[in-house]
């Protein structure tokens, strides 16, 4: 078997032991004579996966009792529409912090359903920082205040949860959920597509404070987009992506085996520190993001020109260092360091970066 050092931004690397478990159980799940994909989502057997994954997520993230946990079909972008549909009726606007491609995309979608108030933006400066909290022009009557905890493409991350008073805080955590402990009680809604740090494509985790389930929906909200209905049906309204849900349950179990979020956070910190240290040490690498908000999930850097970046990527691949090309929107190099990327893998990349820097002088 040959496996590369995988720095994919998403869908991303999975822990090897999770893949092995999937493989071992594929034809005959738990000795029952069928695969996990070949049984009803309402069976007591699938219910075990449903209940265990919710218990594990609640335990790992210390989710308070007054929050519901939903496992919804579709990608993170589905939430860009579901949020305004479910939460913005009878409110004058939604407040948004614009810090990169993903918040910009969420704003464009929300505009189709609601008034959008961009309370702060770093767009003019190519999304290279997070606007200081004291510059934000919040509307005290906003339906909610929305931000993106980690901008996966630009490589910008909020290190602190912003204080927005009594306005419910809504957060896209697709690229850094489960990367470290966070205080869930500070949020109205947290959501994350599973394919970066919590499993494979097809499933999105939504953690929502129960009082928000009571809000009136926009008149044409499809019933399949109704948070309250999905909560009432234990996320089984639509046949859920059962295999994706199963993989998430394996990933959550793996995280518990690693010692939970405190333990994984320490490793994650070492991983990103290692790469930023090299970027700062060698003149040939540049990272345009202000130091106090450099992403720990997606380390983005550039070389002097496209030719050098091409050489870097080619030589990296020759050493089994894969998927380091930056997103088409931003170019350059990007190393995604999600939970399933081991420290040793990042050390191998770091070694290569030093060598490459030395050879080009
Ligand atoms: C990848 C990503 C998305 C989009 O996810 P889809 O599942 O493709 O809709 C949204 N937000 C962030 C922060 C992401 O990293």
mmCIF file with all atom_site columns, N, CA and C in Angstrom, residues 3 78 86 88 95 104 109 118 179 189 228 262 268 280 308-310 316 334 354 356:
data_model
loop_
_atom_site.group_PDB
_atom_site.id
_atom_site.type_symbol
_atom_site.label_atom_id
_atom_site.label_alt_id
_atom_site.label_comp_id
_atom_site.label_asym_id
_atom_site.label_entity_id
_atom_site.label_seq_id
_atom_site.pdbx_PDB_ins_code
_atom_site.Cartn_x
_atom_site.Cartn_y
_atom_site.Cartn_z
_atom_site.occupancy
_atom_site.B_iso_or_equiv
_atom_site.pdbx_formal_charge
_atom_site.auth_seq_id
_atom_site.auth_comp_id
_atom_site.auth_asym_id
_atom_site.auth_atom_id
_atom_site.pdbx_PDB_model_num
ATOM 1  N N  . UNK A 1 3   ? 0.589   5.385  0.510  1.00 0.00 ? 3   UNK A N  1
ATOM 2  C CA . UNK A 1 3   ? -0.212  6.567  0.832  1.00 0.00 ? 3   UNK A CA 1
ATOM 3  C C  . UNK A 1 3   ? 0.688   7.788  0.913  1.00 0.00 ? 3   UNK A C  1
ATOM 4  N N  . UNK A 1 78  ? -25.254 25.027 1.883  1.00 0.00 ? 78  UNK A N  1
ATOM 5  C CA . UNK A 1 78  ? -26.709 24.925 2.087  1.00 0.00 ? 78  UNK A CA 1
ATOM 6  C C  . UNK A 1 78  ? -27.111 25.835 3.253  1.00 0.00 ? 78  UNK A C  1
ATOM 7  N N  . UNK A 1 86  ? -34.477 30.598 8.055  1.00 0.00 ? 86  UNK A N  1
ATOM 8  C CA . UNK A 1 86  ? -34.977 30.187 9.367  1.00 0.00 ? 86  UNK A CA 1
ATOM 9  C C  . UNK A 1 86  ? -34.909 31.268 10.435 1.00 0.00 ? 86  UNK A C  1
ATOM 10 N N  . UNK A 1 88  ? -34.260 35.022 9.860  1.00 0.00 ? 88  UNK A N  1
ATOM 11 C CA . UNK A 1 88  ? -34.257 36.474 9.603  1.00 0.00 ? 88  UNK A CA 1
ATOM 12 C C  . UNK A 1 88  ? -35.635 37.110 9.458  1.00 0.00 ? 88  UNK A C  1
ATOM 13 N N  . UNK A 1 95  ? -26.353 41.052 10.294 1.00 0.00 ? 95  UNK A N  1
ATOM 14 C CA . UNK A 1 95  ? -25.005 41.638 10.340 1.00 0.00 ? 95  UNK A CA 1
ATOM 15 C C  . UNK A 1 95  ? -23.976 40.607 9.872  1.00 0.00 ? 95  UNK A C  1
ATOM 16 N N  . UNK A 1 104 ? -17.863 36.196 2.042  1.00 0.00 ? 104 UNK A N  1
ATOM 17 C CA . UNK A 1 104 ? -18.389 36.930 0.883  1.00 0.00 ? 104 UNK A CA 1
ATOM 18 C C  . UNK A 1 104 ? -19.469 36.106 0.170  1.00 0.00 ? 104 UNK A C  1
ATOM 19 N N  . UNK A 1 109 ? -25.440 35.033 -0.838 1.00 0.00 ? 109 UNK A N  1
ATOM 20 C CA . UNK A 1 109 ? -26.621 34.168 -0.738 1.00 0.00 ? 109 UNK A CA 1
ATOM 21 C C  . UNK A 1 109 ? -27.667 34.803 0.180  1.00 0.00 ? 109 UNK A C  1
ATOM 22 N N  . UNK A 1 118 ? -23.148 44.866 6.195  1.00 0.00 ? 118 UNK A N  1
ATOM 23 C CA . UNK A 1 118 ? -21.745 44.454 6.340  1.00 0.00 ? 118 UNK A CA 1
ATOM 24 C C  . UNK A 1 118 ? -21.114 45.374 7.381  1.00 0.00 ? 118 UNK A C  1
ATOM 25 N N  . UNK A 1 179 ? -11.008 21.542 16.072 1.00 0.00 ? 179 UNK A N  1
ATOM 26 C CA . UNK A 1 179 ? -9.550  21.709 16.052 1.00 0.00 ? 179 UNK A CA 1
ATOM 27 C C  . UNK A 1 179 ? -9.021  22.074 17.428 1.00 0.00 ? 179 UNK A C  1
ATOM 28 N N  . UNK A 1 189 ? -25.666 29.828 16.602 1.00 0.00 ? 189 UNK A N  1
ATOM 29 C CA . UNK A 1 189 ? -25.533 28.676 15.693 1.00 0.00 ? 189 UNK A CA 1
ATOM 30 C C  . UNK A 1 189 ? -24.069 28.496 15.304 1.00 0.00 ? 189 UNK A C  1
ATOM 31 N N  . UNK A 1 228 ? -36.307 23.538 12.719 1.00 0.00 ? 228 UNK A N  1
ATOM 32 C CA . UNK A 1 228 ? -37.165 23.039 13.813 1.00 0.00 ? 228 UNK A CA 1
ATOM 33 C C  . UNK A 1 228 ? -37.713 21.657 13.465 1.00 0.00 ? 228 UNK A C  1
ATOM 34 N N  . UNK A 1 262 ? -8.514  19.199 23.702 1.00 0.00 ? 262 UNK A N  1
ATOM 35 C CA . UNK A 1 262 ? -7.343  19.832 24.339 1.00 0.00 ? 262 UNK A CA 1
ATOM 36 C C  . UNK A 1 262 ? -6.069  19.209 23.759 1.00 0.00 ? 262 UNK A C  1
ATOM 37 N N  . UNK A 1 268 ? -2.083  20.576 16.887 1.00 0.00 ? 268 UNK A N  1
ATOM 38 C CA . UNK A 1 268 ? -2.397  21.524 15.804 1.00 0.00 ? 268 UNK A CA 1
ATOM 39 C C  . UNK A 1 268 ? -1.542  22.786 15.912 1.00 0.00 ? 268 UNK A C  1
ATOM 40 N N  . UNK A 1 280 ? 8.708   32.687 8.117  1.00 0.00 ? 280 UNK A N  1
ATOM 41 C CA . UNK A 1 280 ? 9.290   33.929 8.641  1.00 0.00 ? 280 UNK A CA 1
ATOM 42 C C  . UNK A 1 280 ? 10.820  33.918 8.590  1.00 0.00 ? 280 UNK A C  1
ATOM 43 N N  . UNK A 1 308 ? 8.612   29.611 -9.769 1.00 0.00 ? 308 UNK A N  1
ATOM 44 C CA . UNK A 1 308 ? 9.157   29.019 -8.541 1.00 0.00 ? 308 UNK A CA 1
ATOM 45 C C  . UNK A 1 308 ? 8.086   28.202 -7.809 1.00 0.00 ? 308 UNK A C  1
ATOM 46 N N  . UNK A 1 309 ? 6.864   28.701 -7.821 1.00 0.00 ? 309 UNK A N  1
ATOM 47 C CA . UNK A 1 309 ? 5.780   27.965 -7.157 1.00 0.00 ? 309 UNK A CA 1
ATOM 48 C C  . UNK A 1 309 ? 5.531   26.634 -7.862 1.00 0.00 ? 309 UNK A C  1
ATOM 49 N N  . UNK A 1 310 ? 5.623   26.667 -9.181 1.00 0.00 ? 310 UNK A N  1
ATOM 50 C CA . UNK A 1 310 ? 5.462   25.443 -9.962 1.00 0.00 ? 310 UNK A CA 1
ATOM 51 C C  . UNK A 1 310 ? 6.559   24.435 -9.603 1.00 0.00 ? 310 UNK A C  1
ATOM 52 N N  . UNK A 1 316 ? 7.811   18.915 -4.471 1.00 0.00 ? 316 UNK A N  1
ATOM 53 C CA . UNK A 1 316 ? 7.073   18.415 -3.312 1.00 0.00 ? 316 UNK A CA 1
ATOM 54 C C  . UNK A 1 316 ? 6.410   17.082 -3.667 1.00 0.00 ? 316 UNK A C  1
ATOM 55 N N  . UNK A 1 334 ? -0.784  26.270 -0.463 1.00 0.00 ? 334 UNK A N  1
ATOM 56 C CA . UNK A 1 334 ? -1.586  26.161 0.761  1.00 0.00 ? 334 UNK A CA 1
ATOM 57 C C  . UNK A 1 334 ? -1.415  24.771 1.349  1.00 0.00 ? 334 UNK A C  1
ATOM 58 N N  . UNK A 1 354 ? 12.680  23.885 3.992  1.00 0.00 ? 354 UNK A N  1
ATOM 59 C CA . UNK A 1 354 ? 14.040  24.378 4.306  1.00 0.00 ? 354 UNK A CA 1
ATOM 60 C C  . UNK A 1 354 ? 14.996  24.066 3.153  1.00 0.00 ? 354 UNK A C  1
ATOM 61 N N  . UNK A 1 356 ? 14.311  23.390 0.028  1.00 0.00 ? 356 UNK A N  1
ATOM 62 C CA . UNK A 1 356 ? 13.967  24.145 -1.194 1.00 0.00 ? 356 UNK A CA 1
ATOM 63 C C  . UNK A 1 356 ? 14.477  25.575 -1.082 1.00 0.00 ? 356 UNK A C  1
#
